Short mmCIF file of N, CA and C in Angstrom, two decimals:
data_model
loop_
_atom_site.label_atom_id
_atom_site.label_comp_id
_atom_site.label_asym_id
_atom_site.label_seq_id
_atom_site.Cartn_x
_atom_site.Cartn_y
_atom_site.Cartn_z
N MET A 1 -27.43 -19.16 5.82
CA MET A 1 -27.45 -18.54 6.90
C MET A 1 -28.95 -18.25 7.22
N ASP A 2 -29.21 -18.55 8.78
CA ASP A 2 -30.60 -18.38 8.82
C ASP A 2 -30.67 -17.05 9.81
N PHE A 3 -31.09 -15.87 8.90
CA PHE A 3 -31.30 -14.88 9.22
C PHE A 3 -32.36 -14.52 10.54
N GLY A 4 -33.21 -15.28 10.21
CA GLY A 4 -34.29 -15.19 11.28
C GLY A 4 -33.63 -15.56 13.13
N LEU A 5 -32.69 -16.09 12.89
CA LEU A 5 -31.83 -16.24 14.54
C LEU A 5 -31.02 -15.02 14.92
N LEU A 6 -31.03 -14.31 14.14
CA LEU A 6 -29.93 -13.26 14.36
C LEU A 6 -31.20 -11.68 14.94
N PRO A 7 -30.78 -11.26 15.82
CA PRO A 7 -31.46 -10.19 16.62
C PRO A 7 -31.19 -8.80 15.58
N PRO A 8 -32.43 -7.78 15.59
CA PRO A 8 -32.18 -6.77 14.70
C PRO A 8 -31.04 -6.23 14.85
N GLY A 9 -30.46 -5.61 13.77
CA GLY A 9 -29.32 -4.92 14.15
C GLY A 9 -28.06 -5.08 13.77
N VAL A 10 -27.98 -7.02 13.96
CA VAL A 10 -26.82 -7.54 14.23
C VAL A 10 -26.55 -7.53 12.62
N ASP A 11 -27.24 -7.77 11.63
CA ASP A 11 -27.15 -8.19 10.17
C ASP A 11 -26.88 -6.64 9.60
N LEU A 12 -26.72 -6.08 10.08
CA LEU A 12 -26.58 -4.69 9.27
C LEU A 12 -24.98 -4.11 9.48
N CYS A 13 -24.25 -4.96 8.86
CA CYS A 13 -22.78 -4.34 8.79
C CYS A 13 -21.98 -4.61 7.53
N GLY A 14 -20.84 -4.16 7.41
CA GLY A 14 -20.32 -4.36 6.08
C GLY A 14 -19.95 -2.96 5.43
N SER A 15 -19.33 -3.27 4.13
CA SER A 15 -18.59 -2.01 3.76
C SER A 15 -19.80 -1.13 2.67
N GLY A 16 -21.10 -1.95 2.83
CA GLY A 16 -21.91 -1.44 2.07
C GLY A 16 -21.93 -1.67 0.39
N SER A 17 -22.37 -0.67 -0.43
CA SER A 17 -22.82 -1.38 -2.05
C SER A 17 -21.45 -0.27 -2.48
N GLY A 18 -20.47 0.38 -2.12
CA GLY A 18 -19.55 1.13 -2.82
C GLY A 18 -18.66 -0.04 -3.33
N PRO A 19 -18.28 -1.02 -2.60
CA PRO A 19 -17.09 -1.69 -3.25
C PRO A 19 -17.83 -2.85 -4.92
N LEU A 20 -19.24 -2.63 -4.49
CA LEU A 20 -19.71 -3.33 -5.38
C LEU A 20 -19.87 -2.53 -6.89
N LEU A 21 -20.44 -1.01 -6.33
CA LEU A 21 -20.24 -0.01 -7.37
C LEU A 21 -19.08 0.26 -8.33
N ALA A 22 -17.94 0.04 -7.35
CA ALA A 22 -16.56 0.26 -8.07
C ALA A 22 -16.28 -0.93 -9.07
N ALA A 23 -16.77 -2.24 -8.34
CA ALA A 23 -16.56 -3.39 -9.40
C ALA A 23 -17.41 -3.06 -10.87
N THR A 24 -18.32 -2.74 -10.69
CA THR A 24 -19.47 -2.43 -11.72
C THR A 24 -18.56 -1.83 -12.69
N ALA A 25 -18.10 -0.39 -12.44
CA ALA A 25 -17.54 0.24 -12.81
C ALA A 25 -16.24 -0.16 -13.73
N ALA A 26 -15.59 -1.00 -13.08
CA ALA A 26 -14.12 -1.79 -13.29
C ALA A 26 -15.01 -2.67 -14.71
N TRP A 27 -15.77 -3.13 -14.42
CA TRP A 27 -16.02 -4.58 -15.37
C TRP A 27 -16.91 -3.92 -16.57
N ALA A 28 -17.14 -2.59 -16.32
CA ALA A 28 -17.94 -1.73 -17.72
C ALA A 28 -16.45 -1.25 -18.61
N ALA A 29 -15.70 -0.72 -17.78
CA ALA A 29 -14.41 -0.59 -18.45
C ALA A 29 -13.85 -1.49 -19.04
N VAL A 30 -13.70 -2.58 -19.03
CA VAL A 30 -13.12 -3.65 -19.60
C VAL A 30 -13.79 -4.44 -20.71
N ALA A 31 -15.23 -4.21 -20.25
CA ALA A 31 -16.24 -4.35 -21.57
C ALA A 31 -15.69 -3.68 -22.64
N ALA A 32 -15.90 -2.20 -22.31
CA ALA A 32 -15.44 -1.63 -23.43
C ALA A 32 -14.31 -1.54 -24.13
N GLU A 33 -13.18 -1.59 -23.30
CA GLU A 33 -11.99 -1.96 -23.75
C GLU A 33 -12.01 -3.13 -24.47
N LEU A 34 -12.48 -4.34 -24.27
CA LEU A 34 -12.18 -5.43 -25.26
C LEU A 34 -13.46 -5.22 -26.65
N GLU A 35 -14.32 -4.47 -26.21
CA GLU A 35 -14.98 -4.02 -27.50
C GLU A 35 -14.44 -3.24 -28.34
N SER A 36 -13.79 -2.22 -27.95
CA SER A 36 -13.26 -1.47 -28.50
C SER A 36 -11.80 -2.05 -29.66
N SER A 37 -11.28 -2.95 -28.64
CA SER A 37 -10.21 -3.86 -29.22
C SER A 37 -10.56 -4.36 -30.59
N ALA A 38 -11.98 -5.38 -30.43
CA ALA A 38 -12.80 -5.65 -31.21
C ALA A 38 -12.76 -5.45 -32.44
N ALA A 39 -13.46 -4.03 -32.29
CA ALA A 39 -13.79 -3.52 -33.47
C ALA A 39 -12.76 -2.67 -34.24
N GLY A 40 -11.32 -2.48 -33.54
CA GLY A 40 -10.15 -2.39 -34.14
C GLY A 40 -9.50 -3.44 -34.97
N TYR A 41 -9.58 -4.31 -34.40
CA TYR A 41 -8.69 -5.67 -35.47
C TYR A 41 -9.89 -6.07 -36.44
N ALA A 42 -11.24 -6.00 -36.05
CA ALA A 42 -12.00 -6.25 -37.43
C ALA A 42 -11.86 -4.95 -38.82
N SER A 43 -11.88 -3.90 -38.04
CA SER A 43 -11.28 -2.89 -38.99
C SER A 43 -10.29 -2.86 -40.00
N SER A 44 -9.07 -3.17 -39.00
CA SER A 44 -7.74 -3.18 -39.82
C SER A 44 -7.88 -4.42 -40.64
N VAL A 45 -8.19 -5.48 -40.18
CA VAL A 45 -8.52 -6.69 -41.33
C VAL A 45 -9.43 -6.59 -42.46
N SER A 46 -10.34 -5.83 -41.79
CA SER A 46 -11.31 -5.22 -43.27
C SER A 46 -10.42 -4.66 -44.30
N GLU A 47 -9.84 -3.44 -43.64
CA GLU A 47 -8.97 -2.30 -44.48
C GLU A 47 -7.86 -3.01 -45.50
N LEU A 48 -7.61 -3.80 -44.50
CA LEU A 48 -6.45 -4.45 -45.23
C LEU A 48 -6.67 -5.76 -46.59
N THR A 49 -7.75 -6.20 -46.08
CA THR A 49 -8.21 -7.16 -47.19
C THR A 49 -9.08 -6.72 -48.07
N GLY A 50 -9.96 -5.40 -47.94
CA GLY A 50 -10.69 -5.13 -48.76
C GLY A 50 -10.16 -4.34 -49.87
N LEU A 51 -8.95 -3.49 -49.47
CA LEU A 51 -8.26 -2.36 -49.98
C LEU A 51 -6.90 -2.60 -50.68
N THR A 52 -6.46 -2.89 -49.89
CA THR A 52 -4.75 -3.42 -50.42
C THR A 52 -3.93 -4.50 -50.57
N TRP A 53 -4.44 -5.40 -49.86
CA TRP A 53 -4.46 -6.86 -50.19
C TRP A 53 -5.26 -7.72 -50.58
N PHE A 54 -4.69 -8.52 -51.43
CA PHE A 54 -5.68 -9.51 -52.08
C PHE A 54 -4.90 -10.65 -52.45
N GLY A 55 -5.62 -11.68 -52.68
CA GLY A 55 -5.18 -12.97 -52.74
C GLY A 55 -5.43 -14.29 -51.73
N PRO A 56 -4.57 -15.49 -51.86
CA PRO A 56 -5.01 -16.53 -50.75
C PRO A 56 -4.11 -15.94 -49.26
N SER A 57 -3.02 -15.35 -49.73
CA SER A 57 -2.84 -14.88 -48.01
C SER A 57 -3.79 -13.99 -47.43
N SER A 58 -4.02 -12.89 -48.09
CA SER A 58 -5.08 -12.13 -47.52
C SER A 58 -6.38 -12.85 -47.00
N VAL A 59 -6.82 -13.90 -47.77
CA VAL A 59 -7.80 -14.72 -47.32
C VAL A 59 -7.29 -15.14 -45.95
N ALA A 60 -6.26 -16.00 -45.94
CA ALA A 60 -5.68 -17.03 -44.73
C ALA A 60 -5.57 -15.78 -43.79
N MET A 61 -5.22 -14.69 -43.80
CA MET A 61 -5.00 -13.88 -42.61
C MET A 61 -6.65 -13.48 -42.20
N SER A 62 -7.39 -13.28 -43.02
CA SER A 62 -8.44 -12.91 -42.75
C SER A 62 -9.18 -13.80 -41.60
N GLY A 63 -9.17 -15.13 -42.21
CA GLY A 63 -9.28 -16.41 -41.66
C GLY A 63 -8.97 -16.50 -40.10
N ALA A 64 -7.73 -16.63 -40.27
CA ALA A 64 -6.97 -16.71 -39.20
C ALA A 64 -7.59 -15.48 -37.90
N ALA A 65 -7.89 -14.51 -38.27
CA ALA A 65 -7.91 -13.30 -37.27
C ALA A 65 -9.67 -13.30 -36.82
N ALA A 66 -10.05 -14.02 -37.52
CA ALA A 66 -12.01 -13.74 -37.27
C ALA A 66 -11.95 -14.44 -36.22
N PRO A 67 -11.38 -15.76 -35.69
CA PRO A 67 -11.60 -16.23 -34.17
C PRO A 67 -11.40 -15.40 -33.04
N TYR A 68 -10.26 -14.67 -33.06
CA TYR A 68 -9.63 -13.75 -32.25
C TYR A 68 -10.69 -12.44 -31.78
N VAL A 69 -11.25 -12.05 -33.12
CA VAL A 69 -12.05 -10.92 -33.19
C VAL A 69 -13.59 -11.25 -32.37
N ALA A 70 -13.81 -12.59 -32.74
CA ALA A 70 -15.12 -13.13 -32.15
C ALA A 70 -14.85 -13.33 -30.68
N TRP A 71 -13.67 -13.70 -30.11
CA TRP A 71 -13.53 -14.14 -28.99
C TRP A 71 -13.34 -12.78 -28.23
N LEU A 72 -12.83 -11.83 -28.97
CA LEU A 72 -12.48 -10.51 -28.16
C LEU A 72 -14.24 -9.71 -28.05
N GLN A 73 -14.95 -9.89 -29.22
CA GLN A 73 -16.65 -9.45 -28.98
C GLN A 73 -17.36 -10.43 -27.74
N ALA A 74 -17.15 -11.80 -27.71
CA ALA A 74 -17.85 -12.56 -26.59
C ALA A 74 -17.09 -12.33 -25.30
N ALA A 75 -15.94 -12.35 -24.98
CA ALA A 75 -15.38 -11.46 -23.88
C ALA A 75 -16.00 -10.24 -23.65
N ALA A 76 -16.10 -9.27 -24.40
CA ALA A 76 -16.67 -7.92 -24.08
C ALA A 76 -17.99 -7.73 -23.50
N ALA A 77 -18.86 -9.24 -24.22
CA ALA A 77 -20.23 -8.99 -23.66
C ALA A 77 -20.59 -9.77 -22.63
N GLN A 78 -19.54 -10.61 -22.11
CA GLN A 78 -19.67 -11.89 -21.12
C GLN A 78 -18.93 -10.51 -19.56
N ALA A 79 -17.71 -9.85 -19.78
CA ALA A 79 -17.52 -8.58 -19.14
C ALA A 79 -18.78 -7.78 -18.87
N GLY A 80 -19.77 -7.04 -19.84
CA GLY A 80 -20.86 -6.45 -19.65
C GLY A 80 -22.03 -7.23 -18.91
N VAL A 81 -21.89 -8.19 -18.98
CA VAL A 81 -22.88 -9.32 -17.94
C VAL A 81 -22.25 -8.88 -16.60
N THR A 82 -20.98 -8.98 -16.29
CA THR A 82 -20.42 -9.46 -15.24
C THR A 82 -20.84 -8.02 -14.37
N ALA A 83 -20.50 -6.93 -15.00
CA ALA A 83 -20.81 -5.43 -14.61
C ALA A 83 -22.29 -5.27 -14.17
N ALA A 84 -23.21 -5.83 -15.23
CA ALA A 84 -24.85 -5.67 -14.87
C ALA A 84 -24.87 -6.86 -13.43
N GLN A 85 -24.45 -7.78 -13.21
CA GLN A 85 -24.45 -8.57 -12.25
C GLN A 85 -24.00 -7.84 -11.12
N ALA A 86 -22.82 -7.46 -10.85
CA ALA A 86 -21.91 -6.07 -9.95
C ALA A 86 -23.36 -5.21 -9.44
N TYR A 87 -23.99 -4.64 -10.65
CA TYR A 87 -24.84 -3.80 -10.28
C TYR A 87 -25.79 -4.07 -9.57
N ALA A 88 -26.60 -5.17 -10.05
CA ALA A 88 -27.76 -5.92 -9.52
C ALA A 88 -27.45 -6.15 -7.87
N ALA A 89 -26.32 -6.64 -7.63
CA ALA A 89 -25.92 -6.64 -6.06
C ALA A 89 -25.69 -5.82 -5.48
N ALA A 90 -25.71 -4.68 -6.02
CA ALA A 90 -25.43 -3.33 -5.38
C ALA A 90 -26.67 -2.92 -4.89
N VAL A 91 -27.46 -3.15 -5.99
CA VAL A 91 -29.22 -2.87 -5.94
C VAL A 91 -29.84 -3.52 -4.75
N ALA A 92 -29.49 -4.79 -4.76
CA ALA A 92 -29.68 -5.59 -3.96
C ALA A 92 -29.60 -5.07 -2.59
N TYR A 93 -28.25 -4.97 -2.31
CA TYR A 93 -27.75 -4.35 -0.83
C TYR A 93 -28.53 -2.97 -0.70
N GLU A 94 -28.49 -2.22 -1.48
CA GLU A 94 -29.34 -0.91 -1.05
C GLU A 94 -31.15 -1.17 -0.77
N VAL A 95 -31.40 -2.08 -1.26
CA VAL A 95 -33.03 -2.09 -0.93
C VAL A 95 -33.08 -3.23 0.18
N ALA A 96 -32.04 -4.06 0.45
CA ALA A 96 -32.36 -4.61 1.94
C ALA A 96 -31.88 -3.35 3.11
N PHE A 97 -30.82 -2.34 2.43
CA PHE A 97 -30.71 -1.70 3.48
C PHE A 97 -31.70 -0.74 4.15
N ALA A 98 -32.51 -0.24 2.90
CA ALA A 98 -33.63 0.63 3.26
C ALA A 98 -34.81 -0.19 3.73
N MET A 99 -34.79 -1.49 4.10
CA MET A 99 -35.80 -2.43 4.50
C MET A 99 -35.69 -2.50 5.85
N THR A 100 -34.07 -2.58 6.35
CA THR A 100 -33.58 -3.00 7.39
C THR A 100 -33.87 -1.55 8.42
N VAL A 101 -34.42 -1.94 9.81
CA VAL A 101 -34.73 -1.18 10.79
C VAL A 101 -33.44 -0.31 11.11
N PRO A 102 -33.21 0.98 11.03
CA PRO A 102 -31.87 1.48 11.32
C PRO A 102 -31.71 1.21 13.08
N PRO A 103 -30.25 1.20 13.08
CA PRO A 103 -29.76 0.66 14.62
C PRO A 103 -30.37 1.71 15.57
N PRO A 104 -30.59 3.14 15.61
CA PRO A 104 -30.59 3.85 16.39
C PRO A 104 -32.28 3.59 16.55
N VAL A 105 -32.89 3.35 16.03
CA VAL A 105 -34.63 3.02 16.28
C VAL A 105 -34.28 1.49 16.98
N ILE A 106 -33.59 0.59 17.03
CA ILE A 106 -33.73 -0.51 17.78
C ILE A 106 -32.89 -0.26 19.18
N ALA A 107 -31.99 0.54 19.32
CA ALA A 107 -31.54 0.98 20.44
C ALA A 107 -32.43 2.12 21.16
N ALA A 108 -33.56 2.74 20.68
CA ALA A 108 -34.30 3.85 21.27
C ALA A 108 -35.45 2.38 22.10
N ASN A 109 -35.62 1.26 21.38
CA ASN A 109 -36.74 0.62 21.66
C ASN A 109 -36.38 0.01 22.78
N ARG A 110 -34.86 -0.63 23.05
CA ARG A 110 -34.56 -1.39 24.18
C ARG A 110 -34.07 -0.28 24.89
N ALA A 111 -33.76 0.52 24.91
CA ALA A 111 -34.00 1.72 26.05
C ALA A 111 -35.05 2.15 26.45
N LEU A 112 -36.03 2.22 25.70
CA LEU A 112 -37.53 2.37 26.61
C LEU A 112 -37.82 0.83 26.99
N LEU A 113 -37.42 0.27 26.30
CA LEU A 113 -38.08 -1.03 27.39
C LEU A 113 -37.47 -1.52 28.87
N MET A 114 -36.25 -1.16 28.72
CA MET A 114 -35.42 -0.92 30.08
C MET A 114 -35.69 0.34 31.23
N ALA A 115 -36.37 1.61 30.63
CA ALA A 115 -36.90 2.28 31.80
C ALA A 115 -38.10 1.66 31.52
N LEU A 116 -39.06 1.05 30.94
CA LEU A 116 -40.48 0.79 31.39
C LEU A 116 -40.05 -0.44 32.45
N ILE A 117 -39.52 -1.35 32.31
CA ILE A 117 -39.29 -2.44 33.39
C ILE A 117 -38.69 -1.74 34.90
N ALA A 118 -37.73 -0.85 34.49
CA ALA A 118 -37.11 -0.20 35.86
C ALA A 118 -37.97 0.46 36.50
N THR A 119 -39.25 0.79 35.71
CA THR A 119 -40.44 1.52 36.87
C THR A 119 -41.36 1.14 36.77
N ASN A 120 -41.60 -0.17 36.59
CA ASN A 120 -42.75 -1.01 36.72
C ASN A 120 -42.88 -1.70 38.18
N PHE A 121 -42.98 -1.13 38.98
CA PHE A 121 -43.39 -0.99 40.43
C PHE A 121 -44.48 -1.89 40.93
N PHE A 122 -45.54 -1.50 40.05
CA PHE A 122 -46.92 -2.02 40.32
C PHE A 122 -47.81 -2.52 39.20
N GLY A 123 -46.80 -2.67 38.45
CA GLY A 123 -47.30 -3.34 36.85
C GLY A 123 -48.03 -2.41 35.93
N GLN A 124 -48.11 -1.49 36.61
CA GLN A 124 -48.37 -0.05 35.57
C GLN A 124 -47.77 -0.06 33.82
N ASN A 125 -46.84 -0.75 33.69
CA ASN A 125 -45.94 -0.67 32.64
C ASN A 125 -46.43 -1.82 31.93
N THR A 126 -47.12 -2.48 32.32
CA THR A 126 -47.10 -4.12 31.84
C THR A 126 -47.53 -4.16 30.04
N ALA A 127 -48.43 -3.10 29.98
CA ALA A 127 -48.99 -2.85 28.57
C ALA A 127 -48.28 -2.26 27.74
N ALA A 128 -47.65 -1.38 28.59
CA ALA A 128 -46.45 -0.66 27.43
C ALA A 128 -45.04 -1.65 27.01
N ILE A 129 -45.09 -2.19 28.21
CA ILE A 129 -43.54 -3.18 27.57
C ILE A 129 -44.15 -4.16 27.00
N ALA A 130 -45.23 -4.65 26.86
CA ALA A 130 -45.82 -5.71 25.79
C ALA A 130 -45.73 -5.14 24.52
N ALA A 131 -46.19 -3.83 24.36
CA ALA A 131 -46.31 -3.04 23.29
C ALA A 131 -44.74 -2.79 22.50
N CYS A 132 -43.50 -2.41 23.33
CA CYS A 132 -42.45 -2.23 23.24
C CYS A 132 -41.97 -3.42 22.73
N GLU A 133 -41.95 -4.90 23.39
CA GLU A 133 -41.45 -5.95 22.76
C GLU A 133 -42.28 -6.46 21.77
N ALA A 134 -43.50 -5.94 21.26
CA ALA A 134 -44.07 -6.52 19.92
C ALA A 134 -43.58 -5.67 18.94
N GLU A 135 -43.07 -4.30 19.16
CA GLU A 135 -42.43 -3.74 18.12
C GLU A 135 -41.19 -4.13 17.78
N TYR A 136 -40.49 -4.64 18.57
CA TYR A 136 -39.26 -5.19 18.68
C TYR A 136 -39.05 -6.58 17.73
N LEU A 137 -40.29 -7.43 18.11
CA LEU A 137 -40.31 -8.82 17.51
C LEU A 137 -40.50 -8.00 16.18
N GLN A 138 -41.45 -6.99 15.56
CA GLN A 138 -41.77 -6.75 14.21
C GLN A 138 -40.39 -6.31 13.69
N MET A 139 -39.80 -5.53 14.16
CA MET A 139 -38.40 -5.05 13.77
C MET A 139 -37.14 -6.47 13.32
N TRP A 140 -37.52 -7.53 14.31
CA TRP A 140 -36.64 -8.74 13.82
C TRP A 140 -37.11 -9.26 12.91
N VAL A 141 -38.63 -9.67 12.40
CA VAL A 141 -39.21 -9.97 11.55
C VAL A 141 -38.75 -9.09 10.05
N GLN A 142 -38.63 -7.84 10.20
CA GLN A 142 -38.52 -6.96 9.21
C GLN A 142 -36.72 -7.01 8.88
N ASP A 143 -36.11 -7.39 9.87
CA ASP A 143 -34.71 -7.03 9.28
C ASP A 143 -34.61 -8.65 8.81
N ALA A 144 -35.12 -9.87 9.24
CA ALA A 144 -35.02 -11.03 8.90
C ALA A 144 -35.13 -11.05 7.16
N ALA A 145 -36.46 -10.64 7.11
CA ALA A 145 -37.26 -10.60 5.69
C ALA A 145 -36.26 -10.14 4.75
N ALA A 146 -35.91 -8.79 5.32
CA ALA A 146 -34.67 -7.61 4.20
C ALA A 146 -33.83 -8.72 3.89
N MET A 147 -32.79 -9.64 4.95
CA MET A 147 -31.95 -10.11 4.56
C MET A 147 -32.06 -11.64 3.77
N TYR A 148 -33.44 -12.02 3.95
CA TYR A 148 -33.42 -13.26 3.07
C TYR A 148 -33.58 -12.85 1.66
N GLY A 149 -34.12 -11.80 1.25
CA GLY A 149 -34.33 -11.40 0.03
C GLY A 149 -33.10 -10.67 -0.38
N TYR A 150 -32.29 -10.24 0.69
CA TYR A 150 -30.96 -9.89 0.26
C TYR A 150 -30.01 -10.89 -0.20
N ALA A 151 -30.05 -12.24 0.36
CA ALA A 151 -29.39 -13.29 0.36
C ALA A 151 -29.93 -13.63 -1.43
N ALA A 152 -31.19 -14.02 -1.37
CA ALA A 152 -31.82 -14.37 -2.48
C ALA A 152 -31.02 -13.91 -3.60
N ASP A 153 -31.42 -12.44 -3.88
CA ASP A 153 -30.90 -11.30 -5.13
C ASP A 153 -29.41 -11.55 -4.90
N ALA A 154 -28.50 -11.49 -3.75
CA ALA A 154 -26.99 -11.51 -3.90
C ALA A 154 -26.70 -12.97 -4.58
N ALA A 155 -26.95 -14.20 -4.64
CA ALA A 155 -26.70 -15.24 -4.92
C ALA A 155 -27.27 -15.04 -6.32
N ALA A 156 -28.06 -14.76 -6.81
CA ALA A 156 -28.30 -14.95 -8.01
C ALA A 156 -27.45 -14.11 -8.97
N ALA A 157 -26.89 -12.73 -8.22
CA ALA A 157 -26.11 -11.78 -9.05
C ALA A 157 -24.86 -12.01 -8.95
N SER A 158 -24.39 -12.97 -8.12
CA SER A 158 -22.69 -13.28 -8.08
C SER A 158 -22.82 -14.81 -8.63
N THR A 159 -23.45 -15.41 -9.35
CA THR A 159 -23.26 -16.55 -10.02
C THR A 159 -22.74 -16.36 -11.44
N LEU A 160 -21.34 -16.52 -11.48
CA LEU A 160 -20.53 -15.65 -12.54
C LEU A 160 -20.24 -16.55 -13.41
N GLN A 161 -20.31 -16.72 -14.61
CA GLN A 161 -19.84 -17.74 -15.81
C GLN A 161 -17.95 -17.20 -16.17
N SER A 162 -17.39 -18.24 -16.39
CA SER A 162 -16.30 -18.23 -16.25
C SER A 162 -15.84 -18.08 -17.80
N PHE A 163 -14.73 -17.08 -18.22
CA PHE A 163 -14.33 -16.53 -19.28
C PHE A 163 -13.96 -17.66 -20.09
N ASP A 164 -14.16 -17.91 -21.62
CA ASP A 164 -13.39 -18.87 -22.60
C ASP A 164 -12.22 -18.35 -22.77
N GLU A 165 -11.56 -19.67 -23.10
CA GLU A 165 -10.19 -19.06 -23.27
C GLU A 165 -10.08 -18.57 -24.73
N PRO A 166 -8.72 -17.81 -24.86
CA PRO A 166 -8.69 -17.25 -26.39
C PRO A 166 -8.70 -18.47 -27.36
N PRO A 167 -8.79 -18.30 -28.73
CA PRO A 167 -8.54 -19.55 -29.51
C PRO A 167 -6.96 -19.67 -29.74
N GLN A 168 -6.85 -20.80 -30.14
CA GLN A 168 -5.39 -21.25 -29.86
C GLN A 168 -5.26 -20.76 -31.53
N ARG A 169 -3.58 -20.44 -31.98
CA ARG A 169 -3.17 -20.73 -33.12
C ARG A 169 -3.40 -21.87 -33.76
N PRO A 170 -3.83 -21.54 -35.08
CA PRO A 170 -4.10 -22.77 -35.95
C PRO A 170 -2.89 -23.28 -36.42
N PRO A 171 -2.58 -24.65 -36.82
CA PRO A 171 -1.50 -25.35 -37.26
C PRO A 171 -1.28 -24.49 -39.04
N THR A 172 0.03 -24.51 -39.37
CA THR A 172 0.08 -23.80 -40.49
C THR A 172 0.06 -24.99 -41.53
N LYS A 173 0.12 -26.00 -41.42
CA LYS A 173 -0.16 -27.08 -42.38
C LYS A 173 -1.07 -28.17 -41.53
N PRO A 174 -2.15 -28.87 -42.19
CA PRO A 174 -2.58 -30.26 -41.60
C PRO A 174 -1.70 -31.14 -41.03
N GLY A 175 -1.98 -31.47 -39.73
CA GLY A 175 -0.91 -32.27 -39.20
C GLY A 175 0.06 -31.81 -38.76
N LYS A 176 0.54 -30.72 -38.75
CA LYS A 176 1.96 -30.07 -38.52
C LYS A 176 1.59 -29.19 -36.84
N THR A 177 2.47 -28.79 -36.22
CA THR A 177 2.19 -28.15 -35.05
C THR A 177 2.34 -26.73 -35.16
N SER A 178 1.43 -26.06 -34.43
CA SER A 178 0.96 -24.69 -34.68
C SER A 178 2.40 -23.37 -34.54
N ARG A 179 3.61 -24.26 -34.34
CA ARG A 179 4.93 -23.63 -34.27
C ARG A 179 5.15 -23.19 -35.89
N PRO A 180 5.11 -22.02 -35.98
CA PRO A 180 5.33 -21.61 -37.31
C PRO A 180 7.03 -22.15 -38.01
N ALA A 181 7.08 -22.20 -39.14
CA ALA A 181 8.39 -22.51 -39.84
C ALA A 181 9.08 -21.91 -39.54
N PRO A 182 10.38 -22.46 -39.47
CA PRO A 182 11.57 -21.50 -39.27
C PRO A 182 11.90 -20.69 -40.89
N TRP A 183 12.49 -19.71 -40.61
CA TRP A 183 12.79 -18.61 -42.10
C TRP A 183 14.02 -19.75 -42.78
N PRO A 184 14.02 -19.95 -44.08
CA PRO A 184 14.79 -20.39 -45.03
C PRO A 184 16.10 -19.93 -44.52
N LYS A 185 17.17 -20.73 -44.46
CA LYS A 185 18.42 -20.50 -44.53
C LYS A 185 18.80 -19.48 -45.69
N PRO A 186 19.76 -18.97 -45.57
CA PRO A 186 19.96 -18.33 -47.25
C PRO A 186 21.33 -19.14 -47.29
N PRO A 187 21.73 -19.15 -48.57
CA PRO A 187 22.92 -20.08 -48.90
C PRO A 187 24.25 -19.80 -48.72
N PRO A 188 24.87 -20.42 -48.65
CA PRO A 188 26.27 -20.37 -48.02
C PRO A 188 27.12 -19.07 -49.07
N THR A 189 27.57 -18.39 -48.49
CA THR A 189 28.18 -17.57 -49.33
C THR A 189 29.87 -17.95 -49.60
N ARG A 190 30.14 -17.84 -50.59
CA ARG A 190 31.60 -18.16 -50.95
C ARG A 190 32.34 -17.03 -51.32
N PRO A 191 33.54 -17.45 -50.95
CA PRO A 191 34.37 -16.02 -51.30
C PRO A 191 34.48 -15.65 -52.67
N ALA A 192 34.48 -14.58 -52.81
CA ALA A 192 34.90 -14.03 -54.36
C ALA A 192 36.35 -14.51 -54.97
N PRO A 193 36.11 -15.03 -56.24
CA PRO A 193 37.38 -15.54 -56.86
C PRO A 193 38.77 -14.51 -56.84
N ALA A 194 39.62 -14.91 -56.74
CA ALA A 194 40.62 -13.74 -56.94
C ALA A 194 40.70 -13.14 -58.55
N PRO A 195 41.28 -11.90 -58.52
CA PRO A 195 41.09 -11.47 -59.98
C PRO A 195 42.19 -11.98 -60.56
N ASN A 196 42.37 -12.42 -61.65
CA ASN A 196 43.29 -12.86 -62.77
C ASN A 196 44.64 -11.66 -62.81
N PRO A 197 45.51 -11.80 -62.82
CA PRO A 197 46.43 -10.77 -62.85
C PRO A 197 46.96 -10.62 -64.19
#
């Protein structure tokens, strides 16, 4: 969008930085929850395999759980990056808002211009009209510069990476599907022999 074409005051609208700050808090909470889950799983696996459960099945379970813990940690880190990006976008908005000329100042300039034009019967207000227009042009340039800066900062902050899929369950045996083997069926029961009289 070419912000230089918009008159000052037109580009100052929207819901502000509130939704971006809410998104920051939400993503930070997701990151904390994912990190907590990863730490909990890692701790549980470590306790099981280090204290009470030994042997090949312990090693297999630990190896099977490791990719999920790593995925949770990576997802937590990425959610943290997303929270930081939302915060950067909120800061970019606040900086642009602070740089933008407030609408009442613009309205006062336009009202003064109309009053000067209305009372300029003999050209006595020509210099004041020119000064008023020059001030308005400066407001236009200032607002456009603020919006160009905001657009660049917001574009950088809103480039999000997609999250990786969680790891798939590995096959139980090479060449087999990842579906677990069914439980073995119990042997058929035979009726008990009748006692001999």
